[in-house]
Short mmCIF file of C-alpha atoms and ligand atoms in Angstrom, two decimals:
data_model
loop_
_atom_site.label_atom_id
_atom_site.label_comp_id
_atom_site.label_asym_id
_atom_site.label_seq_id
_atom_site.Cartn_x
_atom_site.Cartn_y
_atom_site.Cartn_z
CA UNK A 250 21.15 17.31 -31.16
CA UNK A 251 22.95 20.08 -32.68
CA UNK A 252 20.22 22.90 -32.71
CA UNK A 253 20.40 24.38 -29.68
CA UNK A 254 20.14 27.79 -28.04
CA UNK A 255 23.40 29.96 -27.25
CA UNK A 256 22.71 33.65 -25.72
CA UNK A 257 19.19 33.26 -26.63
CA UNK A 258 19.89 33.07 -30.68
CA UNK A 259 19.11 29.31 -32.47
CA UNK A 260 22.39 27.61 -33.55
CA UNK A 261 22.94 24.96 -36.02
CA UNK A 262 26.25 23.28 -34.55
CA UNK A 263 28.41 26.28 -33.56
CA UNK A 264 26.68 28.73 -36.84
CA UNK A 265 24.02 31.32 -35.53
CA UNK A 266 20.67 30.89 -37.39
CA UNK A 267 21.00 34.85 -38.28
CA UNK A 268 24.32 34.37 -39.85
CA UNK A 269 23.01 31.90 -42.05
CA UNK A 270 19.86 34.22 -43.14
CA UNK A 271 22.59 37.12 -43.46
CA UNK A 272 24.63 34.89 -46.10
CA UNK A 273 21.95 32.63 -47.51
CA UNK A 274 18.60 34.47 -47.80
CA UNK A 275 15.67 32.84 -46.49
CA UNK A 276 13.45 30.52 -46.85
CA UNK A 277 16.48 28.16 -46.04
CA UNK A 278 17.03 24.22 -45.41
CA UNK A 279 19.47 24.08 -42.85
CA UNK A 280 21.30 20.22 -42.60
CA UNK A 281 23.64 19.39 -39.40
CA UNK A 282 26.70 17.29 -40.58
CA UNK A 283 27.40 16.06 -37.55
CA UNK A 284 24.09 14.94 -37.00
CA UNK A 285 23.67 13.06 -40.12
CA UNK A 286 26.72 11.11 -39.65
CA UNK A 287 25.95 10.28 -35.75
CA UNK A 288 22.38 9.20 -36.80
CA UNK A 289 23.97 6.78 -39.76
CA UNK A 290 26.43 5.49 -37.18
CA UNK A 291 23.95 4.75 -34.57
CA UNK A 292 22.32 2.25 -36.79
CA UNK A 293 25.48 1.08 -38.01
CA UNK A 294 27.65 0.42 -34.48
CA UNK A 295 24.52 -1.06 -32.85
CA UNK A 296 25.04 -3.99 -35.30
CA UNK A 297 28.48 -5.27 -33.57
CA UNK A 298 30.29 -7.57 -35.81
CA UNK A 299 26.95 -8.73 -37.19
CA UNK A 300 27.30 -8.86 -41.13
CA UNK A 301 24.88 -5.90 -41.94
CA UNK A 302 24.42 -2.97 -44.45
CA UNK A 303 22.92 0.29 -43.54
CA UNK A 304 21.19 1.63 -46.59
CA UNK A 305 20.58 5.28 -46.05
CA UNK A 306 16.80 5.69 -47.92
CA UNK A 307 18.06 8.45 -50.32
CA UNK A 308 13.97 9.92 -51.10
CA UNK A 309 14.29 11.29 -47.48
CA UNK A 310 16.78 13.79 -48.97
CA UNK A 311 18.84 13.40 -51.74
CA UNK A 312 21.11 16.22 -51.95
CA UNK A 313 24.48 15.15 -53.41
CA UNK A 314 26.63 16.75 -49.91
CA UNK A 315 24.17 14.69 -47.58
CA UNK A 316 25.17 11.48 -49.88
CA UNK A 317 28.72 12.30 -49.86
CA UNK A 318 28.84 12.32 -46.27
CA UNK A 319 26.86 9.38 -46.02
CA UNK A 320 29.42 7.44 -49.02
CA UNK A 321 32.63 8.61 -46.97
CA UNK A 322 31.57 6.34 -43.70
CA UNK A 323 30.34 3.94 -45.53
CA UNK A 324 26.60 3.99 -45.81
CA UNK A 325 25.04 2.01 -48.78
CA UNK A 326 21.37 3.49 -50.32
CA UNK A 327 18.14 2.46 -50.97
CA UNK A 328 17.06 3.82 -54.47
CA UNK A 329 13.80 4.00 -55.88
CA UNK A 330 15.05 5.62 -59.55
CA UNK A 331 17.44 6.02 -61.80
CA UNK A 332 17.61 9.60 -60.24
CA UNK A 333 18.16 8.51 -57.27
CA UNK A 334 21.07 5.93 -58.72
CA UNK A 335 22.66 8.56 -60.68
CA UNK A 336 22.76 11.42 -57.45
CA UNK A 337 24.03 8.19 -55.60
CA UNK A 338 26.96 7.42 -58.13
CA UNK A 339 27.46 11.62 -58.92
CA UNK A 340 28.24 11.37 -54.89
CA UNK A 341 30.31 8.77 -54.55
CA UNK A 342 28.44 5.92 -53.29
CA UNK A 343 29.37 2.58 -54.65
CA UNK A 344 26.73 0.69 -56.67
CA UNK A 345 27.37 -2.64 -54.90
CA UNK A 346 26.08 -1.12 -51.66
CA UNK A 347 22.72 0.10 -53.34
CA UNK A 348 19.53 -1.51 -53.35
CA UNK A 349 17.10 -0.80 -56.57
CA UNK A 350 13.36 -0.60 -54.57
CA UNK A 351 10.19 0.65 -56.06
CA UNK A 352 6.89 -0.73 -57.31
CA UNK A 353 7.58 0.01 -61.10
CA UNK A 354 11.34 0.05 -62.29
CA UNK A 355 11.52 0.93 -66.23
CA UNK A 356 13.57 -0.52 -68.62
CA UNK A 357 16.18 1.79 -68.94
CA UNK A 358 16.37 1.87 -65.15
CA UNK A 359 17.23 -2.01 -64.95
CA UNK A 360 19.67 -1.61 -67.30
CA UNK A 361 21.94 1.02 -65.89
CA UNK A 362 21.42 -0.60 -62.25
CA UNK A 363 22.83 -4.18 -64.48
CA UNK A 364 25.22 -1.75 -65.74
CA UNK A 365 26.56 -0.46 -62.97
CA UNK A 366 26.20 -3.25 -60.45
CA UNK A 367 23.85 -2.71 -57.99
CA UNK A 368 23.55 -4.70 -55.03
CA UNK A 369 20.03 -6.03 -55.68
CA UNK A 370 16.69 -5.41 -57.00
CA UNK A 371 13.71 -5.63 -54.67
CA UNK A 372 11.31 -7.03 -56.76
CA UNK A 373 7.34 -6.49 -56.18
CA UNK A 374 5.19 -8.50 -58.79
CA UNK A 375 6.10 -11.32 -60.98
CA UNK A 376 5.56 -8.53 -63.92
CA UNK A 377 8.58 -6.85 -62.39
CA UNK A 378 10.02 -9.90 -61.90
CA UNK A 379 9.63 -10.52 -65.68
CA UNK A 380 10.55 -7.06 -67.18
CA UNK A 381 14.36 -7.34 -64.89
CA UNK A 382 14.42 -11.09 -66.60
CA UNK A 383 14.28 -10.04 -69.97
CA UNK A 384 16.18 -6.77 -69.63
CA UNK A 385 18.89 -9.10 -68.32
CA UNK A 386 18.48 -11.67 -70.69
CA UNK A 387 19.04 -9.07 -73.20
CA UNK A 388 22.09 -7.61 -72.10
CA UNK A 389 23.31 -11.16 -71.24
CA UNK A 390 23.85 -10.59 -67.37
CA UNK A 391 22.23 -12.17 -64.38
CA UNK A 392 20.41 -9.81 -62.26
CA UNK A 393 20.31 -10.16 -58.28
CA UNK A 394 16.86 -10.12 -56.88
CA UNK A 395 15.56 -9.73 -53.10
CA UNK A 396 11.68 -10.38 -53.13
CA UNK A 397 9.61 -7.71 -51.20
CA UNK A 398 6.87 -9.52 -49.38
CA UNK A 399 3.25 -7.82 -48.14
CA UNK A 400 3.77 -9.19 -44.13
CA UNK A 401 0.34 -7.38 -43.71
CA UNK A 402 1.24 -6.06 -40.50
CA UNK A 403 -0.09 -2.73 -39.19
CA UNK A 404 2.25 -0.43 -38.80
CA UNK A 405 -0.05 1.99 -36.70
CA UNK A 406 1.32 5.10 -38.29
CA UNK A 407 -0.51 7.43 -40.92
CA UNK A 408 -2.35 5.97 -43.63
CA UNK A 409 -0.61 7.68 -46.33
CA UNK A 410 2.86 6.16 -45.13
CA UNK A 411 1.65 2.63 -44.21
CA UNK A 412 2.85 0.24 -46.61
CA UNK A 413 2.88 -3.39 -45.12
CA UNK A 414 -0.90 -3.88 -44.88
CA UNK A 415 -2.83 -6.29 -47.53
CA UNK A 416 -4.48 -2.99 -49.07
CA UNK A 417 -1.46 -1.32 -49.67
CA UNK A 418 -0.02 -1.52 -53.24
CA UNK A 419 3.62 -2.67 -52.14
CA UNK A 420 5.11 -6.18 -52.01
CA UNK A 421 3.47 -9.74 -52.98
CA UNK A 422 1.70 -11.63 -51.03
CA UNK A 423 4.21 -13.76 -48.61
CA UNK A 424 2.00 -16.91 -50.28
CA UNK A 425 3.05 -16.25 -54.11
CA UNK A 426 6.77 -15.27 -52.85
CA UNK A 427 7.68 -19.34 -53.42
CA UNK A 428 6.91 -19.49 -56.80
CA UNK A 429 8.43 -15.92 -57.72
CA UNK A 430 11.54 -17.53 -56.18
CA UNK A 431 11.52 -21.09 -57.86
CA UNK A 432 11.08 -19.00 -61.04
CA UNK A 433 14.77 -17.21 -60.00
CA UNK A 434 16.34 -20.55 -59.25
CA UNK A 435 15.70 -21.59 -62.77
CA UNK A 436 16.09 -18.50 -64.35
CA UNK A 437 19.93 -17.88 -66.08
CA UNK A 438 19.26 -14.17 -66.06
CA UNK A 439 18.17 -13.97 -62.36
CA UNK A 440 20.19 -14.94 -58.98
CA UNK A 441 18.73 -15.03 -55.59
CA UNK A 442 20.16 -12.17 -53.42
CA UNK A 443 17.71 -11.54 -50.52
CA UNK A 444 14.16 -11.21 -48.80
CA UNK A 445 12.76 -7.95 -48.63
CA UNK A 446 10.14 -6.09 -46.32
CA UNK A 447 9.49 -2.65 -45.70
CA UNK A 448 6.27 -1.91 -43.72
CA UNK A 449 5.97 1.70 -43.27
CA UNK A 450 7.50 5.30 -42.15
CA UNK A 451 7.35 6.99 -38.91
CA UNK A 452 6.71 4.24 -36.88
CA UNK A 453 7.36 5.03 -33.04
CA UNK A 454 6.70 1.08 -31.58
CA UNK A 455 9.06 -1.79 -32.25
CA UNK A 456 6.47 -4.60 -32.01
CA UNK A 457 5.16 -4.46 -35.84
CA UNK A 458 8.95 -4.60 -37.26
CA UNK A 459 9.16 -8.04 -35.01
CA UNK A 460 5.90 -9.08 -36.21
CA UNK A 461 6.76 -8.51 -39.93
CA UNK A 462 10.18 -10.01 -38.96
CA UNK A 463 8.77 -13.54 -37.29
CA UNK A 464 6.44 -13.67 -40.42
CA UNK A 465 9.76 -12.99 -42.67
CA UNK A 466 11.10 -15.62 -40.61
CA UNK A 467 8.53 -18.10 -41.61
CA UNK A 468 9.17 -17.50 -45.16
CA UNK A 469 12.93 -18.00 -45.04
CA UNK A 470 12.18 -21.30 -43.18
CA UNK A 471 10.11 -22.53 -45.95
CA UNK A 472 12.58 -21.45 -48.84
CA UNK A 473 15.57 -23.34 -46.98
CA UNK A 474 13.31 -26.17 -47.64
CA UNK A 475 13.09 -25.96 -51.10
CA UNK A 476 17.22 -25.20 -51.06
CA UNK A 477 16.63 -21.36 -52.06
CA UNK A 478 19.39 -19.79 -49.89
CA UNK A 479 18.89 -16.41 -49.21
CA UNK A 480 22.03 -14.05 -48.77
CA UNK A 481 20.03 -11.24 -46.94
CA UNK A 482 17.32 -9.90 -44.93
CA UNK A 483 16.14 -6.35 -45.94
CA UNK A 484 13.99 -5.23 -43.17
CA UNK A 485 13.32 -1.90 -44.80
CA UNK A 486 13.19 1.49 -42.67
CA UNK A 487 10.47 3.22 -41.15
CA UNK A 488 12.12 4.17 -37.85
CA UNK A 489 10.27 7.12 -36.61
CA UNK A 490 11.53 10.11 -35.08
CA UNK A 491 10.85 12.72 -32.08
CA UNK A 492 8.41 15.52 -33.86
CA UNK A 493 6.14 16.30 -30.98
CA UNK A 494 8.14 14.33 -27.82
CA UNK A 495 6.57 10.90 -28.66
CA UNK A 496 8.59 7.90 -27.90
CA UNK A 497 10.28 6.56 -30.27
CA UNK A 498 11.84 3.32 -30.85
CA UNK A 499 15.23 2.52 -29.11
CA UNK A 500 17.90 2.13 -31.80
CA UNK A 501 20.16 -0.56 -30.31
CA UNK A 502 17.04 -2.52 -28.43
CA UNK A 503 15.48 -3.08 -31.89
CA UNK A 504 18.48 -4.10 -33.37
CA UNK A 505 19.76 -6.03 -30.68
CA UNK A 506 16.09 -8.18 -31.16
CA UNK A 507 16.46 -8.49 -34.62
CA UNK A 508 19.79 -9.94 -34.35
CA UNK A 509 18.55 -12.36 -31.61
CA UNK A 510 15.99 -14.06 -33.78
CA UNK A 511 18.19 -14.21 -37.40
CA UNK A 512 21.29 -16.44 -36.77
CA UNK A 513 24.15 -15.12 -38.87
CA UNK A 514 21.66 -14.04 -41.91
CA UNK A 515 23.12 -10.49 -42.82
CA UNK A 516 20.59 -7.99 -42.38
CA UNK A 517 20.03 -5.05 -44.44
CA UNK A 518 18.19 -1.45 -43.23
CA UNK A 519 17.17 1.05 -45.06
CA UNK A 520 16.47 4.19 -43.09
CA UNK A 521 15.76 7.58 -44.24
CA UNK A 522 14.27 9.44 -41.97
CA UNK A 523 15.80 8.45 -38.53
CA UNK A 524 19.29 9.73 -40.59
CA UNK A 525 17.95 12.82 -41.60
CA UNK A 526 14.78 13.96 -40.06
CA UNK A 527 15.93 15.59 -36.83
CA UNK A 528 19.50 16.81 -38.69
CA UNK A 529 17.42 19.63 -40.44
CA UNK A 530 15.37 22.23 -39.94
CA UNK A 531 13.81 25.00 -42.61
CA UNK A 532 14.23 28.80 -41.74
CA UNK A 533 11.40 30.74 -42.91
CA UNK A 534 10.37 34.67 -42.16
CA UNK A 535 7.45 36.40 -41.11
CA UNK A 536 6.23 38.56 -43.52
CA UNK A 537 3.00 39.62 -42.42
CA UNK A 538 0.80 39.74 -39.01
CA UNK A 539 -2.86 39.45 -39.94
CA UNK A 540 -5.68 38.90 -37.32
CA UNK A 541 -9.36 38.67 -37.57
CA UNK A 542 -12.29 38.00 -34.89
CA UNK A 543 -11.23 34.48 -34.42
CA UNK A 544 -7.98 33.97 -35.90
CA UNK A 545 -4.13 35.16 -35.92
CA UNK A 546 -2.23 34.45 -39.30
CA UNK A 547 1.37 34.93 -39.29
CA UNK A 548 2.11 34.90 -43.40
CA UNK A 549 5.24 33.55 -43.53
CA UNK A 550 7.57 33.60 -46.70
CA UNK A 551 7.95 29.44 -46.87
CA UNK A 552 4.95 27.66 -48.16
CA UNK A 553 3.64 24.02 -48.48
CA UNK A 554 5.39 23.83 -52.11
CA UNK A 555 8.58 24.47 -49.86
CA UNK A 556 7.47 21.70 -46.66
CA UNK A 557 4.44 19.94 -47.84
CA UNK A 558 4.24 17.57 -45.04
CA UNK A 559 2.09 20.00 -42.82
CA UNK A 560 -0.86 20.30 -45.63
CA UNK A 561 -0.22 16.93 -47.23
CA UNK A 562 -0.34 14.41 -44.01
CA UNK A 563 -1.35 17.43 -41.03
CA UNK A 564 2.08 16.55 -39.80
CA UNK A 565 3.40 18.37 -36.87
CA UNK A 566 6.65 20.75 -36.88
CA UNK A 567 7.61 22.16 -33.62
CA UNK A 568 8.27 26.04 -34.30
CA UNK A 569 10.58 28.08 -32.55
CA UNK A 570 12.01 31.62 -32.80
CA UNK A 571 15.45 32.06 -34.12
CA UNK A 572 15.69 35.20 -31.60
CA UNK A 573 14.45 33.74 -28.30
CA UNK A 574 14.06 37.35 -26.45
CA UNK A 575 12.46 39.01 -29.65
CA UNK A 576 9.39 40.55 -28.12
CA UNK A 577 5.80 40.97 -30.25
CA UNK A 578 2.49 40.09 -30.29
CA UNK A 579 1.64 37.11 -27.96
CA UNK A 580 -1.13 35.11 -29.86
CA UNK A 581 -2.14 31.14 -30.99
CA UNK A 582 -0.59 31.94 -34.20
CA UNK A 583 -1.29 29.73 -37.86
CA UNK A 584 1.74 29.82 -39.50
CA UNK A 585 0.79 30.29 -43.26
CA UNK A 586 2.29 30.80 -46.65
CA UNK A 587 1.99 32.87 -49.57
CA UNK A 588 0.19 30.25 -51.75
CA UNK A 589 -3.37 30.33 -53.25
CA UNK A 590 -4.51 27.46 -51.23
CA UNK A 591 -6.22 27.39 -47.89
CA UNK A 592 -4.33 24.23 -47.36
CA UNK A 593 -1.09 26.21 -47.73
CA UNK A 594 0.06 25.93 -43.68
CA UNK A 595 3.08 24.94 -41.96
CA UNK A 596 1.82 24.82 -38.56
CA UNK A 597 -1.28 25.91 -36.66
CA UNK A 598 -2.15 27.22 -33.37
CA UNK A 599 1.21 27.68 -31.70
CA UNK A 600 1.54 30.36 -28.80
CA UNK A 601 4.01 32.44 -29.85
CA UNK A 602 5.02 35.94 -29.18
CA UNK A 603 5.40 37.08 -32.86
CA UNK A 604 6.72 40.92 -34.93
CA UNK A 605 6.93 41.21 -38.87
CA UNK A 606 10.41 40.10 -39.74
CA UNK A 607 10.80 37.75 -37.23
CA UNK A 608 12.54 34.30 -38.76
CA UNK A 609 11.26 31.18 -37.36
CA UNK A 610 13.01 27.63 -37.47
CA UNK A 611 10.72 24.50 -38.58
CA UNK A 612 12.33 21.82 -36.49
CA UNK A 613 12.73 18.35 -37.88
CA UNK A 614 12.38 19.02 -41.46
CA UNK A 615 15.52 16.87 -42.65
CA UNK A 616 13.62 14.21 -44.16
CA UNK A 617 10.95 14.53 -46.82
CA UNK A 618 11.22 18.57 -46.58
CA UNK A 619 13.17 19.54 -49.90
CA UNK A 620 12.91 16.17 -51.62
CA UNK A 621 9.05 16.89 -51.69
CA UNK A 622 9.02 20.10 -52.55
CA UNK A 623 8.19 21.98 -56.18
CA UNK A 624 7.97 24.85 -58.02
CA UNK A 625 3.84 25.13 -57.70
CA UNK A 626 2.48 28.98 -57.79
CA UNK A 627 6.00 29.65 -59.86
CA UNK A 628 8.34 29.26 -56.76
CA UNK A 629 11.76 28.85 -56.93
CA UNK A 630 13.01 26.33 -54.58
CA UNK A 631 15.07 27.30 -51.67
CA UNK A 632 18.73 26.81 -50.99
CA UNK A 633 19.74 24.20 -48.97
CA UNK A 634 22.91 24.84 -46.72
CA UNK A 635 25.42 22.61 -44.66
CA UNK A 636 26.83 23.38 -41.50
CA UNK A 637 29.91 21.81 -39.67
CA UNK A 638 31.11 22.77 -36.54
CA UNK A 639 31.97 26.37 -36.91
CA UNK A 640 31.70 26.34 -40.86
CA UNK A 641 28.92 26.27 -43.20
CA UNK A 642 28.75 25.94 -46.87
CA UNK A 643 25.37 26.34 -49.36
CA UNK A 644 24.77 22.70 -50.69
CA UNK A 645 22.34 23.80 -53.46
CA UNK A 646 21.43 27.31 -54.41
CA UNK A 647 18.16 29.12 -54.61
CA UNK A 648 16.89 28.66 -57.81
CA UNK A 649 16.17 31.53 -59.61
CA UNK A 650 13.05 32.72 -61.46
CA UNK A 651 14.84 32.04 -65.25
CA UNK A 652 15.53 28.21 -64.16
CA UNK A 653 11.61 28.20 -63.30
CA UNK A 654 10.92 27.95 -66.87
CA UNK A 655 14.54 27.25 -68.63
CA UNK A 656 13.52 23.95 -70.12
CA UNK A 657 10.22 25.52 -71.84
CA UNK A 658 9.44 26.75 -75.10
CA UNK A 659 6.58 28.87 -77.06
CA UNK A 660 4.44 26.57 -79.45
CA UNK A 661 5.91 27.18 -82.75
N1 LIG U 945 12.48 1.69 -47.91
C1 LIG U 945 11.30 2.04 -48.48
C2 LIG U 945 11.14 0.73 -49.67
C3 LIG U 945 10.23 2.80 -48.57
O1 LIG U 945 9.40 2.75 -48.94
C4 LIG U 945 10.92 4.21 -47.59
C5 LIG U 945 10.05 5.66 -47.51
C6 LIG U 945 11.87 3.79 -46.72
C7 LIG U 945 12.68 2.59 -46.86
C8 LIG U 945 12.58 4.71 -45.93
O2 LIG U 945 11.35 4.89 -44.82
P1 LIG U 945 11.66 5.67 -43.50
O3 LIG U 945 12.81 5.60 -42.79
O4 LIG U 945 12.41 6.91 -44.27
O5 LIG U 945 10.92 6.13 -42.56
N2 LIG U 945 7.04 11.42 -47.33
C9 LIG U 945 6.37 10.81 -46.24
C10 LIG U 945 7.13 9.56 -46.16
C11 LIG U 945 7.20 8.40 -47.13
C12 LIG U 945 7.90 7.14 -47.11
C13 LIG U 945 7.98 6.37 -47.95
N3 LIG U 945 8.79 5.52 -48.03
C14 LIG U 945 6.52 11.88 -44.90
O6 LIG U 945 7.11 12.93 -44.96
O7 LIG U 945 6.04 11.45 -43.76
#
């Protein structure tokens, strides 16, 4: 892990965070290139010689520099929109290493994906399959298809990020899949590519993954008996990270378990959070301290629009002082932002010693941090910086107030 204290000052790799704040201001997202590369390589190398492709889930962090770093070391990408596809291409990624997920691809998205030649479409319904077939017909191409099945397993994670249960909108029923594959097999404009599932996110126990795999393998056998030959199995993303000291999945053991079950079938994984989550932090400044008879509030300059996870999922991010020796008021603080919502908090009940003007780091915010940010309360989105050893570089400039309404005009 690249974020650590050196002489009581938090560093990213060998760069002191105060230097980044002086250079780029705050609030600020900071990513470690080293961590991103190491995290992806851990997945990639765990497969050894087994055929595989580790497709980074772009939604976790779609900054071009992040995608470029991953493209350079051979990553594939899991995309869910034309926006993500164009980002990957602009960052030097290759289309034939992209799997196109998502429940409702538009005709324009499908046409573009066919034009650039994505590896496959992960399809989530009969209607979507029909749409892809008709677009492929109209442009005279064959669309490579994986059906995303819903294995109906409980991922035991937050209900908002659980996707593999029957009550979720994702995937098709296992017993519907054969019909869809038979349709693909007989279509001039569709080809069978793979079989896909994704059961949820921030999963910290390997057993739901292996339960889902067993169900998918039963289906694979059934497809084989109908001469439907699957080129790859895509087991989705979802590997959890350590936010709060929780036990996480041993990636080598997870991948060994997969390999032991699948023979020579190529495996695709779609990790997002596990690649970038712990590789990023969010820096915010304490503006004011405000205590009443029951609560201590540290009002910081970052808010729910910059980092939504705490408000949206009640997610926990560790809070660390940038300067460990700074002395201030010791209390059990709630870190709240400047937005006019009671739900605007970044952390609750943290024992910290704080002064106005201190800087704090919210740890493990590299995934679903910036990508879920918004302009709510007309707040410009923050800058992003990448660090590598002793160097650092701005990878997204802070938005200006003019940027906020650049696309708007008065009604004439
Ligand atoms: N593949 C598919 C089809 C997905 O829907 C997702 C995430 C992934 C891969 C990547 O999952 P990961 O490896 O990152 O767990 N905003 C939430 C997480 C939403 C995840 C949505 N799908 C959060 O902040 O926790």
